[in-house]
Tab-separated table of C-alpha atoms in Angstrom:
chain	number	residue	atom	x	y	z
I	1	MET	CA	1.017	1.316	14.613
I	2	GLY	CA	2.743	1.811	18.408
I	3	LEU	CA	-0.022	2.489	20.896
I	4	ALA	CA	-3.426	1.671	21.920
I	5	ILE	CA	-5.933	4.513	21.149
I	6	PRO	CA	-8.524	4.721	23.811
I	7	ARG	CA	-9.970	7.803	23.016
I	8	ASP	CA	-10.862	10.204	20.369
I	9	THR	CA	-11.047	13.350	21.504
I	10	PHE	CA	-7.905	15.691	22.328
I	11	ASP	CA	-6.840	19.325	23.557
I	12	GLU	CA	-4.131	21.387	22.301
I	13	LYS	CA	-1.881	20.366	25.708
I	14	ASP	CA	-2.347	16.381	24.535
I	15	TYR	CA	-0.871	17.857	20.963
I	16	ALA	CA	1.808	20.014	22.539
I	17	ARG	CA	3.141	17.027	24.322
I	18	PHE	CA	2.947	14.446	22.032
I	19	SER	CA	4.997	16.683	19.827
I	20	GLY	CA	7.404	16.820	22.392
I	21	ARG	CA	7.684	13.105	22.553
I	22	LEU	CA	8.336	12.541	19.109
I	23	ASN	CA	10.889	14.772	19.343
I	24	GLU	CA	12.517	12.774	22.081
I	25	CYS	CA	11.768	9.665	19.857
I	26	LEU	CA	13.630	10.950	17.045
I	27	SER	CA	16.845	11.667	19.418
I	28	ALA	CA	16.509	8.561	20.630
I	29	LEU	CA	16.477	6.507	17.373
I	30	GLY	CA	19.177	8.714	16.302
I	31	GLU	CA	21.171	7.280	19.321
I	32	LEU	CA	19.916	3.573	18.389
I	33	LEU	CA	21.028	3.884	14.648
I	34	ALA	CA	24.576	5.076	15.773
I	35	ARG	CA	25.098	2.708	18.426
I	36	PRO	CA	27.450	-0.792	16.652
I	37	GLY	CA	25.705	-3.343	15.371
I	38	PHE	CA	21.995	-2.082	15.705
I	39	GLY	CA	19.569	-3.950	13.487
I	40	GLU	CA	22.375	-6.065	11.769
I	41	GLY	CA	21.022	-9.723	10.906
I	42	GLU	CA	19.854	-11.454	8.159
I	43	ALA	CA	17.231	-9.802	5.653
I	44	THR	CA	13.995	-11.145	6.007
I	45	ILE	CA	10.540	-10.459	4.565
I	46	GLY	CA	6.723	-9.977	5.693
I	47	ALA	CA	3.741	-9.139	4.426
I	48	GLU	CA	0.470	-7.421	5.221
I	49	LEU	CA	-2.926	-8.688	3.159
I	50	GLU	CA	-6.118	-6.543	3.377
I	51	MET	CA	-9.268	-7.951	2.097
I	52	PHE	CA	-13.191	-7.015	1.608
I	53	LEU	CA	-16.296	-9.223	3.055
I	54	VAL	CA	-18.588	-8.763	0.541
I	55	ASP	CA	-22.176	-10.308	0.888
I	56	ALA	CA	-24.400	-12.557	-1.360
I	57	GLN	CA	-25.205	-9.861	-3.922
I	58	GLY	CA	-21.616	-8.979	-4.095
I	59	HIS	CA	-21.701	-5.151	-2.132
I	60	PRO	CA	-19.436	-4.706	0.730
I	61	LEU	CA	-20.094	-6.361	3.950
I	62	PRO	CA	-19.575	-3.778	7.211
I	63	ALA	CA	-19.350	-7.148	9.897
I	64	ASN	CA	-15.342	-7.154	10.151
I	65	ARG	CA	-15.588	-6.941	13.557
I	66	GLU	CA	-18.257	-9.861	14.208
I	67	VAL	CA	-16.190	-11.643	11.821
I	68	LEU	CA	-12.976	-11.252	13.565
I	69	ALA	CA	-14.937	-12.303	16.705
I	70	ARG	CA	-15.098	-15.508	15.400
I	71	THR	CA	-11.812	-16.106	15.126
I	72	MET	CA	-8.972	-17.052	17.350
I	73	ASP	CA	-6.471	-16.485	14.529
I	74	SER	CA	-3.955	-13.165	15.899
I	75	ARG	CA	-2.529	-12.565	12.414
I	76	LEU	CA	-6.098	-11.224	11.566
I	77	THR	CA	-7.203	-7.210	12.289
I	78	VAL	CA	-10.156	-5.101	11.345
I	79	GLU	CA	-9.245	-2.198	9.138
I	80	ILE	CA	-10.375	1.598	8.706
I	81	ASP	CA	-14.114	0.439	7.336
I	82	ARG	CA	-16.581	-2.251	8.540
I	83	PHE	CA	-15.953	-3.973	5.181
I	84	ASN	CA	-12.423	-4.107	5.764
I	85	LEU	CA	-10.064	-6.671	7.103
I	86	GLU	CA	-5.987	-7.451	7.385
I	87	CYS	CA	-3.950	-10.108	7.723
I	88	ASN	CA	-0.483	-9.676	9.202
I	89	ALA	CA	1.744	-12.157	7.851
I	90	ARG	CA	4.818	-13.644	10.153
I	91	PRO	CA	8.227	-12.437	9.023
I	92	CYS	CA	10.249	-15.207	7.225
I	93	PRO	CA	14.146	-15.136	5.894
I	94	LEU	CA	14.223	-13.717	2.399
I	95	ALA	CA	16.656	-16.356	1.758
I	96	GLY	CA	15.382	-20.043	0.767
I	97	ARG	CA	11.715	-20.379	-0.075
I	98	PRO	CA	10.338	-17.188	1.234
I	99	PHE	CA	7.290	-16.786	-1.221
I	100	ALA	CA	6.492	-20.596	-0.216
I	101	ALA	CA	6.470	-19.249	3.735
I	102	LEU	CA	4.096	-16.369	2.748
I	103	ARG	CA	2.220	-18.693	0.719
I	104	GLY	CA	1.509	-20.832	3.374
I	105	GLU	CA	1.053	-18.145	6.318
I	106	LEU	CA	-1.785	-15.877	3.627
I	107	ALA	CA	-3.753	-19.664	2.601
I	108	SER	CA	-4.387	-20.552	6.267
I	109	ALA	CA	-5.502	-16.897	7.281
I	110	LEU	CA	-7.834	-16.664	4.212
I	111	ALA	CA	-9.192	-20.193	4.798
I	112	GLU	CA	-9.852	-18.916	7.920
I	113	VAL	CA	-11.367	-15.742	7.744
I	114	GLY	CA	-13.823	-17.237	4.714
I	115	ARG	CA	-14.745	-20.049	7.503
I	116	ALA	CA	-15.616	-16.809	9.838
I	117	ALA	CA	-17.109	-15.178	7.144
I	118	ALA	CA	-19.705	-17.300	5.993
I	119	ALA	CA	-21.133	-17.593	9.597
I	120	GLN	CA	-21.803	-13.886	9.220
I	121	GLY	CA	-23.226	-14.729	5.689
I	122	GLY	CA	-20.114	-13.073	4.197
I	123	ARG	CA	-17.246	-13.770	2.105
I	124	VAL	CA	-13.491	-12.804	1.187
I	125	ILE	CA	-12.647	-10.795	-1.741
I	126	THR	CA	-8.930	-10.162	-2.627
I	127	ILE	CA	-8.901	-6.933	-5.252
I	128	GLY	CA	-7.551	-3.931	-4.947
I	129	MET	CA	-11.323	-1.952	-5.378
I	130	LEU	CA	-14.731	-3.857	-5.246
I	131	PRO	CA	-16.231	-2.970	-8.603
I	132	THR	CA	-19.668	-3.203	-6.705
I	133	PHE	CA	-18.948	0.097	-4.273
I	134	ARG	CA	-22.172	2.310	-4.194
I	135	ARG	CA	-21.593	5.936	-3.130
I	136	GLN	CA	-23.830	4.468	0.130
I	137	ASP	CA	-21.266	2.288	1.088
I	138	PHE	CA	-19.009	5.257	2.469
I	139	GLY	CA	-19.787	7.489	5.272
I	140	GLY	CA	-20.358	7.492	8.754
I	141	ALA	CA	-21.558	4.706	9.287
I	142	ALA	CA	-18.957	2.502	7.406
I	143	LEU	CA	-16.354	3.301	9.577
I	144	THR	CA	-15.193	0.650	11.914
I	145	ASP	CA	-16.420	1.886	15.496
I	146	LEU	CA	-13.126	2.110	17.300
I	147	PRO	CA	-11.573	4.913	18.891
I	148	ARG	CA	-8.435	4.744	16.351
I	149	TYR	CA	-10.514	4.962	13.297
I	150	ARG	CA	-12.778	7.943	14.998
I	151	ALA	CA	-9.790	9.788	15.836
I	152	LEU	CA	-8.080	9.216	12.807
I	153	SER	CA	-11.110	10.404	10.915
I	154	GLN	CA	-11.355	13.244	13.099
I	155	GLY	CA	-8.102	14.472	13.056
I	156	VAL	CA	-7.951	14.515	9.639
I	157	ARG	CA	-10.916	16.406	9.231
I	158	ARG	CA	-9.967	18.817	11.750
I	159	LEU	CA	-6.923	19.809	9.975
I	160	ARG	CA	-8.598	19.842	6.369
I	161	GLY	CA	-11.397	22.241	7.415
I	162	GLU	CA	-13.725	20.970	5.097
I	163	ALA	CA	-15.257	18.174	2.796
I	164	PHE	CA	-12.887	15.582	0.842
I	165	HIS	CA	-13.342	16.337	-2.874
I	166	LEU	CA	-12.409	13.240	-4.964
I	167	ARG	CA	-11.830	14.325	-8.340
I	168	ILE	CA	-10.130	11.386	-10.760
I	169	HIS	CA	-10.129	11.578	-14.561
I	170	GLY	CA	-10.779	8.434	-16.579
I	171	GLU	CA	-12.810	7.002	-19.277
I	172	ASP	CA	-15.654	7.747	-16.963
I	173	PRO	CA	-14.523	10.827	-14.536
I	174	LEU	CA	-15.513	10.682	-11.075
I	175	ALA	CA	-16.268	13.701	-8.913
I	176	PHE	CA	-17.153	12.541	-5.222
I	177	ASP	CA	-17.229	14.720	-2.341
I	178	ILE	CA	-17.279	13.048	1.311
I	179	ASP	CA	-16.730	14.309	5.291
I	180	ASP	CA	-14.598	11.782	6.314
I	181	VAL	CA	-11.756	9.679	5.645
I	182	THR	CA	-13.980	6.287	4.626
I	183	LEU	CA	-12.985	6.249	1.150
I	184	GLU	CA	-9.388	4.815	2.220
I	185	GLY	CA	-11.364	1.631	3.074
I	186	ALA	CA	-12.304	1.255	-0.684
I	187	CYS	CA	-8.457	0.458	-1.090
I	188	THR	CA	-6.885	-2.674	-0.282
I	189	SER	CA	-3.018	-3.975	-0.893
I	190	PHE	CA	-0.680	-6.334	-0.470
I	191	GLN	CA	1.737	-4.763	1.410
I	192	VAL	CA	5.396	-6.162	1.525
I	193	HIS	CA	7.937	-5.312	4.059
I	194	LEU	CA	12.170	-6.003	3.707
I	195	ARG	CA	14.523	-5.872	6.643
I	196	VAL	CA	17.347	-3.863	5.646
I	197	ASP	CA	20.840	-3.105	8.119
I	198	PRO	CA	20.420	0.608	8.674
I	199	ALA	CA	23.935	1.174	7.118
I	200	ASN	CA	22.024	0.307	3.612
I	201	PHE	CA	18.989	1.620	4.473
I	202	ALA	CA	19.191	4.959	2.201
I	203	ARG	CA	20.467	2.938	-1.095
I	204	ALA	CA	17.890	-0.120	-0.459
I	205	TYR	CA	14.810	2.709	-0.073
I	206	ASN	CA	15.887	4.416	-3.403
I	207	ALA	CA	16.290	1.503	-5.104
I	208	VAL	CA	12.557	0.528	-4.007
I	209	GLN	CA	11.482	3.780	-4.825
I	210	LEU	CA	12.380	3.130	-8.228
I	211	ALA	CA	11.345	-0.709	-8.595
I	212	THR	CA	8.131	0.262	-7.521
I	213	ILE	CA	7.454	2.211	-10.638
I	214	PRO	CA	7.517	-0.917	-12.673
I	215	ALA	CA	6.231	-3.168	-10.213
I	216	LEU	CA	2.867	-0.887	-10.037
I	217	ALA	CA	2.479	-0.875	-14.150
I	218	VAL	CA	2.246	-4.948	-14.451
I	219	ALA	CA	0.071	-5.553	-11.025
I	220	GLY	CA	-2.789	-3.132	-11.549
I	221	ASN	CA	-6.149	-4.186	-10.063
I	222	ALA	CA	-8.197	-1.519	-9.065
I	223	PRO	CA	-9.658	0.154	-12.569
I	224	ILE	CA	-13.295	0.898	-11.384
I	225	LEU	CA	-14.803	2.761	-8.186
I	226	VAL	CA	-19.003	3.462	-8.133
I	227	GLY	CA	-19.228	2.114	-11.372
I	228	HIS	CA	-16.846	4.447	-13.250
I	229	ARG	CA	-13.877	3.348	-15.443
I	230	LEU	CA	-10.694	5.300	-14.145
I	231	TRP	CA	-7.205	4.451	-13.793
I	232	GLU	CA	-5.436	0.885	-13.950
I	233	GLU	CA	-4.505	1.696	-10.201
I	234	THR	CA	-7.485	3.871	-8.825
I	235	ARG	CA	-6.189	3.368	-5.082
I	236	ILE	CA	-3.198	5.476	-5.500
I	237	ALA	CA	-5.579	8.396	-6.687
I	238	VAL	CA	-8.248	7.481	-4.327
I	239	PHE	CA	-5.936	7.132	-1.007
I	240	LYS	CA	-4.316	10.422	-1.837
I	241	GLN	CA	-7.460	12.388	-1.949
I	242	SER	CA	-9.400	10.503	0.560
I	243	ALA	CA	-6.489	11.188	3.351
I	244	ASP	CA	-5.654	14.481	2.132
I	245	ASP	CA	-5.554	17.044	5.330
I	246	ARG	CA	-4.591	19.968	3.360
I	247	GLY	CA	-7.403	22.500	2.340
I	248	ASP	CA	-7.673	24.786	-0.552
I	249	LEU	CA	-5.479	23.156	-3.203
I	250	ASP	CA	-6.092	26.183	-5.306
I	251	ALA	CA	-3.895	28.532	-3.309
I	252	PRO	CA	-0.536	29.560	-4.379
I	253	TRP	CA	1.073	27.118	-1.806
I	254	HIS	CA	0.029	24.190	0.019
I	255	PRO	CA	2.110	22.113	2.247
I	256	PRO	CA	3.276	18.209	1.606
I	257	ALA	CA	0.385	15.617	0.985
I	258	ARG	CA	-0.015	12.902	3.754
I	259	VAL	CA	-0.002	10.342	1.065
I	260	SER	CA	2.736	10.787	-1.165
I	261	PHE	CA	5.403	9.515	-3.344
I	262	GLY	CA	8.082	11.214	-1.266
I	263	HIS	CA	9.928	14.632	-1.251
I	264	GLY	CA	13.137	13.235	-3.005
I	265	TRP	CA	15.719	10.570	-2.787
I	266	THR	CA	16.773	9.897	0.890
I	267	ARG	CA	20.537	10.733	1.382
I	268	ALA	CA	20.689	9.519	5.174
I	269	GLY	CA	18.445	6.970	5.585
I	270	ALA	CA	15.812	5.862	8.004
I	271	LEU	CA	16.187	8.656	10.426
I	272	GLU	CA	15.965	11.557	7.702
I	273	LEU	CA	12.655	9.821	6.671
I	274	PHE	CA	11.219	9.785	10.044
I	275	ALA	CA	12.598	13.054	10.610
I	276	GLU	CA	10.375	14.487	7.371
I	277	SER	CA	7.499	12.950	8.670
I	278	VAL	CA	7.382	14.722	12.124
I	279	ALA	CA	8.619	18.106	10.693
I	280	MET	CA	6.128	17.895	7.580
I	281	HIS	CA	2.703	16.406	9.055
I	282	ALA	CA	1.149	17.264	12.549
I	283	PRO	CA	0.091	14.561	14.773
I	284	LEU	CA	-2.941	13.201	14.585
I	285	LEU	CA	-3.577	10.787	17.538
I	286	PRO	CA	-1.564	12.279	20.359
I	287	VAL	CA	-1.954	9.665	22.712
I	288	LEU	CA	1.341	9.287	24.995
I	289	GLY	CA	2.946	5.927	26.488
I	290	PRO	CA	4.835	5.461	29.743
I	291	GLU	CA	8.108	5.102	28.423
I	292	GLU	CA	10.851	7.975	28.395
I	293	PRO	CA	13.046	6.758	25.057
I	294	MET	CA	15.982	8.312	25.974
I	295	ALA	CA	16.543	7.392	29.276
I	296	THR	CA	15.499	3.848	27.888
I	297	VAL	CA	18.785	4.699	25.446
I	298	ARG	CA	20.806	5.578	28.265
I	299	GLU	CA	20.090	2.566	30.216
I	300	GLY	CA	21.444	0.710	26.760
I	301	GLY	CA	18.038	-0.880	26.145
I	302	VAL	CA	15.792	-0.655	22.615
I	303	PRO	CA	13.044	1.538	23.136
I	304	ALA	CA	9.514	1.090	21.655
I	305	LEU	CA	9.127	4.184	20.124
I	306	ALA	CA	5.478	3.972	20.671
I	307	GLU	CA	4.665	7.648	19.661
I	308	LEU	CA	7.021	7.592	16.385
I	309	ARG	CA	5.545	4.669	15.388
I	310	LEU	CA	2.173	5.764	15.942
I	311	HIS	CA	2.696	8.789	14.271
I	312	GLN	CA	4.575	7.220	11.086
I	313	GLY	CA	1.471	5.430	10.829
I	314	THR	CA	-0.308	8.397	10.055
I	315	VAL	CA	1.518	9.176	7.260
I	316	TRP	CA	1.234	7.306	4.273
I	317	ARG	CA	3.961	7.141	1.890
I	318	TRP	CA	3.875	4.206	-0.419
I	319	ASN	CA	7.104	3.389	0.542
I	320	ARG	CA	7.655	3.851	4.500
I	321	ALA	CA	10.579	3.471	6.373
I	322	VAL	CA	9.680	1.301	10.076
I	323	TYR	CA	10.881	0.772	13.078
I	324	ASP	CA	10.318	-2.315	14.969
I	325	PRO	CA	11.695	-3.204	18.304
I	326	ALA	CA	11.414	-6.493	18.144
I	327	GLY	CA	14.055	-9.105	18.654
I	328	GLY	CA	16.849	-6.141	19.525
I	329	GLY	CA	15.046	-4.003	17.107
I	330	HIS	CA	15.450	-3.101	13.169
I	331	VAL	CA	14.418	-1.110	10.439
I	332	ARG	CA	12.731	-2.018	7.562
I	333	ILE	CA	11.082	-0.958	4.333
I	334	GLU	CA	7.175	-1.247	3.590
I	335	MET	CA	6.240	-1.515	0.544
I	336	ARG	CA	2.553	-0.221	0.104
I	337	ALA	CA	1.573	0.469	-3.418
I	338	LEU	CA	0.716	-3.358	-4.867
I	339	PRO	CA	-2.772	-3.573	-5.025
I	340	ALA	CA	-4.419	-6.515	-3.286
I	341	GLY	CA	-5.467	-10.014	-5.786
I	342	PRO	CA	-6.371	-10.916	-8.438
I	343	THR	CA	-4.652	-14.538	-6.799
I	344	MET	CA	-2.285	-16.002	-4.467
I	345	ALA	CA	0.185	-16.717	-7.735
I	346	ASP	CA	0.023	-12.899	-8.428
I	347	MET	CA	0.535	-11.383	-5.568
I	348	LEU	CA	3.546	-13.658	-4.586
I	349	ALA	CA	4.484	-12.885	-8.389
I	350	ASN	CA	3.835	-9.040	-7.866
I	351	ALA	CA	6.133	-9.267	-4.360
I	352	ALA	CA	9.002	-11.264	-6.325
I	353	PHE	CA	9.507	-8.841	-8.755
I	354	ALA	CA	9.522	-5.708	-6.699
I	355	LEU	CA	11.607	-7.063	-3.937
I	356	GLY	CA	13.785	-8.673	-6.732
I	357	LEU	CA	14.157	-5.665	-8.636
I	358	SER	CA	14.897	-3.611	-5.832
I	359	LEU	CA	17.759	-5.931	-4.659
I	360	GLY	CA	18.920	-5.863	-8.393
I	361	LEU	CA	19.158	-2.301	-8.277
I	362	MET	CA	20.720	-1.195	-5.323
I	363	PRO	CA	24.484	-1.469	-6.191
I	364	ASP	CA	24.042	0.708	-8.957
I	365	VAL	CA	21.584	3.016	-7.393
I	366	ASP	CA	24.132	5.713	-6.231
I	367	ARG	CA	25.096	5.719	-9.870
I	368	ILE	CA	21.715	6.062	-11.523
I	369	LEU	CA	20.270	8.575	-9.474
I	370	PRO	CA	22.013	11.295	-10.355
I	371	ALA	CA	20.333	10.776	-14.407
I	372	TYR	CA	17.300	10.650	-12.639
I	373	PRO	CA	15.593	13.352	-10.867
I	374	PHE	CA	13.312	12.722	-8.323
I	375	ALA	CA	10.333	14.814	-9.991
I	376	THR	CA	10.622	12.562	-12.971
I	377	ALA	CA	10.650	9.532	-10.962
I	378	GLN	CA	7.350	11.086	-8.988
I	379	TYR	CA	5.958	11.623	-12.395
I	380	ALA	CA	6.370	7.977	-13.797
I	381	PHE	CA	5.083	6.567	-10.721
I	382	TYR	CA	1.442	8.254	-11.241
I	383	ARG	CA	1.534	7.445	-14.885
I	384	ALA	CA	2.131	3.372	-14.149
I	385	ALA	CA	-1.052	4.096	-11.781
I	386	GLN	CA	-3.129	5.803	-14.157
I	387	GLN	CA	-2.266	3.815	-17.019
I	388	GLY	CA	-0.459	0.854	-16.424
I	389	LEU	CA	1.065	-1.557	-18.815
I	390	ASN	CA	0.240	1.142	-21.648
I	391	ALA	CA	2.063	3.678	-19.727
I	392	LEU	CA	4.910	5.758	-21.400
I	393	VAL	CA	7.382	6.166	-18.430
I	394	PRO	CA	10.706	8.244	-18.074
I	395	TRP	CA	13.127	5.392	-16.771
I	396	PRO	CA	16.864	6.615	-15.566
I	397	SER	CA	19.546	6.024	-18.089
I	398	VAL	CA	23.524	6.635	-17.344
I	399	GLU	CA	24.567	6.581	-21.179
I	400	VAL	CA	22.466	9.992	-22.101
I	401	PRO	CA	21.653	13.100	-20.405
I	402	SER	CA	18.156	12.346	-19.632
I	403	PRO	CA	15.849	9.241	-18.666
I	404	ARG	CA	14.318	8.033	-22.175
I	405	LEU	CA	10.837	7.130	-22.338
I	406	PHE	CA	9.644	3.440	-22.124
I	407	PRO	CA	6.700	2.196	-22.734
I	408	ALA	CA	6.378	0.286	-19.265
I	409	ARG	CA	5.093	-3.120	-20.872
I	410	GLU	CA	8.574	-3.257	-22.526
I	411	LEU	CA	10.678	-1.617	-19.657
I	412	CYS	CA	9.213	-4.518	-17.679
I	413	ALA	CA	10.567	-7.428	-20.134
I	414	GLN	CA	14.168	-5.608	-20.050
I	415	LEU	CA	14.267	-5.457	-15.880
I	416	LEU	CA	13.154	-9.229	-15.447
I	417	PRO	CA	17.095	-10.228	-15.309
I	418	VAL	CA	17.545	-7.283	-12.806
I	419	ALA	CA	14.666	-8.941	-10.362
I	420	ARG	CA	16.026	-12.383	-11.484
I	421	ARG	CA	19.737	-11.461	-10.584
I	422	GLY	CA	18.484	-9.218	-7.332
I	423	LEU	CA	16.678	-12.569	-5.559
I	424	LEU	CA	19.352	-15.267	-6.765
I	425	GLU	CA	21.798	-13.269	-5.213
I	426	HIS	CA	20.249	-12.967	-1.793
I	427	GLY	CA	20.169	-16.327	-1.662
I	428	VAL	CA	16.249	-17.436	-3.004
I	429	ASP	CA	15.666	-20.602	-4.209
I	430	PRO	CA	16.035	-20.411	-7.786
I	431	GLY	CA	12.689	-22.656	-8.181
I	432	GLU	CA	11.062	-20.162	-6.620
I	433	VAL	CA	12.527	-17.565	-8.695
I	434	GLU	CA	11.874	-18.824	-11.949
I	435	GLU	CA	8.040	-19.779	-10.963
I	436	HIS	CA	6.986	-16.651	-9.642
I	437	LEU	CA	9.047	-14.094	-11.881
I	438	GLY	CA	7.577	-16.738	-15.053
I	439	VAL	CA	4.291	-15.493	-14.129
I	440	ILE	CA	5.265	-11.839	-14.601
I	441	ALA	CA	7.294	-12.689	-17.738
I	442	GLU	CA	3.774	-14.801	-18.914
I	443	ARG	CA	1.315	-11.294	-17.942
I	444	VAL	CA	3.851	-8.879	-19.764
I	445	ALA	CA	3.477	-11.007	-22.899
I	446	SER	CA	-0.003	-11.081	-22.712
I	447	GLY	CA	-0.672	-7.510	-21.490
I	448	ARG	CA	-3.339	-9.085	-19.180
I	449	THR	CA	-3.459	-7.709	-15.594
I	450	GLY	CA	-6.393	-7.862	-13.054
I	451	ALA	CA	-7.111	-4.241	-14.194
I	452	ARG	CA	-6.949	-5.100	-17.701
I	453	TRP	CA	-8.990	-8.295	-17.203
I	454	GLN	CA	-11.844	-6.204	-15.361
I	455	ARG	CA	-12.156	-3.624	-18.298
I	456	ALA	CA	-12.485	-5.995	-20.803
I	457	VAL	CA	-15.238	-8.202	-19.025
I	458	LEU	CA	-17.244	-5.126	-18.199
I	459	ASP	CA	-17.343	-3.491	-21.847
I	460	SER	CA	-18.288	-7.254	-22.947
I	461	LEU	CA	-21.431	-7.362	-20.217
I	462	LEU	CA	-22.315	-3.674	-20.740
I	463	GLY	CA	-23.398	-4.750	-24.484
I	464	ARG	CA	-25.758	-7.087	-22.726
I	465	MET	CA	-27.140	-5.805	-19.176
I	466	PRO	CA	-27.888	-2.810	-17.104
I	467	ARG	CA	-24.089	-1.255	-15.421
I	468	GLU	CA	-25.359	-2.206	-12.163
I	469	GLN	CA	-25.829	-6.133	-13.045
I	470	ALA	CA	-22.442	-6.035	-14.936
I	471	LEU	CA	-20.812	-4.702	-12.010
I	472	ARG	CA	-22.232	-8.053	-9.692
I	473	GLU	CA	-21.424	-10.358	-12.284
I	474	LEU	CA	-17.898	-9.143	-12.993
I	475	LEU	CA	-17.063	-9.472	-9.153
I	476	GLU	CA	-18.780	-13.090	-9.715
I	477	ARG	CA	-16.603	-13.789	-12.634
I	478	TYR	CA	-13.557	-12.304	-10.843
I	479	ALA	CA	-14.069	-14.381	-7.465
I	480	ALA	CA	-14.706	-17.728	-9.134
I	481	ARG	CA	-11.737	-17.343	-11.443
I	482	SER	CA	-9.929	-16.110	-8.418
I	483	ALA	CA	-10.666	-19.378	-6.270
I	484	SER	CA	-9.085	-21.240	-9.008
I	485	GLY	CA	-6.233	-20.362	-8.379
I	486	GLU	CA	-5.133	-19.561	-11.960
I	487	PRO	CA	-2.957	-16.122	-12.607
I	488	VAL	CA	-5.335	-13.665	-14.087
I	489	HIS	CA	-3.213	-13.614	-17.298
I	490	ARG	CA	-4.732	-17.311	-18.159
I	491	TRP	CA	-8.491	-15.834	-17.179
I	492	PRO	CA	-10.810	-16.080	-20.148
I	493	VAL	CA	-12.556	-12.656	-20.991
I	494	ASP	CA	-15.992	-14.298	-22.710
I	495	GLU	CA	-18.000	-17.226	-20.666
């Protein structure tokens, strides 16, 4: 997110100075993106895996700093709640065997954090949302005790001016009020990064937006929160509402949400997306660095743009533009909608499908978009999150004047060849392509995502035991099956 955050209280002068620096950063980024050759190079991918710490009873274990202190792995870091950790995998070339490289990175990190967690009486679970969460697991005591997270929670709450109201429809509708942002920590993701040349950024970003819809539908792994059966990907609803800095949503007009699918198709590339974040969203963490970005650009250097990166890290689009000064500077797309878990095989398959479909759609995206209004894509994204493979989603068509409705399960099957072509044309090893897209094909054929498996097991258990016991048993079965490495569509429901 750019800068270290040494304090958690700020005054109006801090916000004013920071806003001025953000505008300087935008000017510097514009100069950089216009510089011949800037950001060009081979496509690379990277990933961030968020995870939960749980205790022997399957409840969240608030010990992330203690666990982190027991490991020297620089890829690991804490996250917003005390039961969250994150692994940042090192990037690798897209061509060749990128998923094997990611598997090695993530497997070694998970083994290390598992060892450190065991020393604290805990273990690691990769799942979109813990089914064993209780209401008392959230609140001020859950927040990781660092200035960054205290300032973030206070900043969103300051702008909002009232408590956060979680309202989610589902099989067991949920209403939940809370005074801070700790419900964010209920959501863990497997976030994939794709580096692209600046000249191709708009086309690539729009293709990623399109691909996210079927990729989310087939990846669902978060159907339960505090015992309530809700969406297939409840994370999408929870994150949006738990970090919403807008008060009084019953008013005739309200500003754009801080967590969103976006505000329209991108026409001008990365600079447009950063400019939207600055224009639409007030700063939360107004910390200035020492660099004057325009001076660095005028001297021919590559500025850190630390303030812009920090601000962008507090605007949570499901697909987010990222600027990185490393290696001469580049831009990339952070794909944030995919859930953590159930297994390494499932996560890599999800990544392969999302990336391949994005790359496969890129050549045709400018022709597709006129037949697919952005509001329609946004609707499809939320239906995919809500209903998964059972959703009916509108999908673009150039043969008829408006999008057609497709069952998501049918749509995913039809798009597999597009994903396969996208990966192969970008040099991904054919064996890797077949391995990971084969998992998606089998999952689609079975109709069993992580969310579907969790629902089926919970329904079975509820007929034999109280809800709280059933939720703990569900997590234990999930943990055992996840450790086996077998993809979720092969997991039995009854044992």
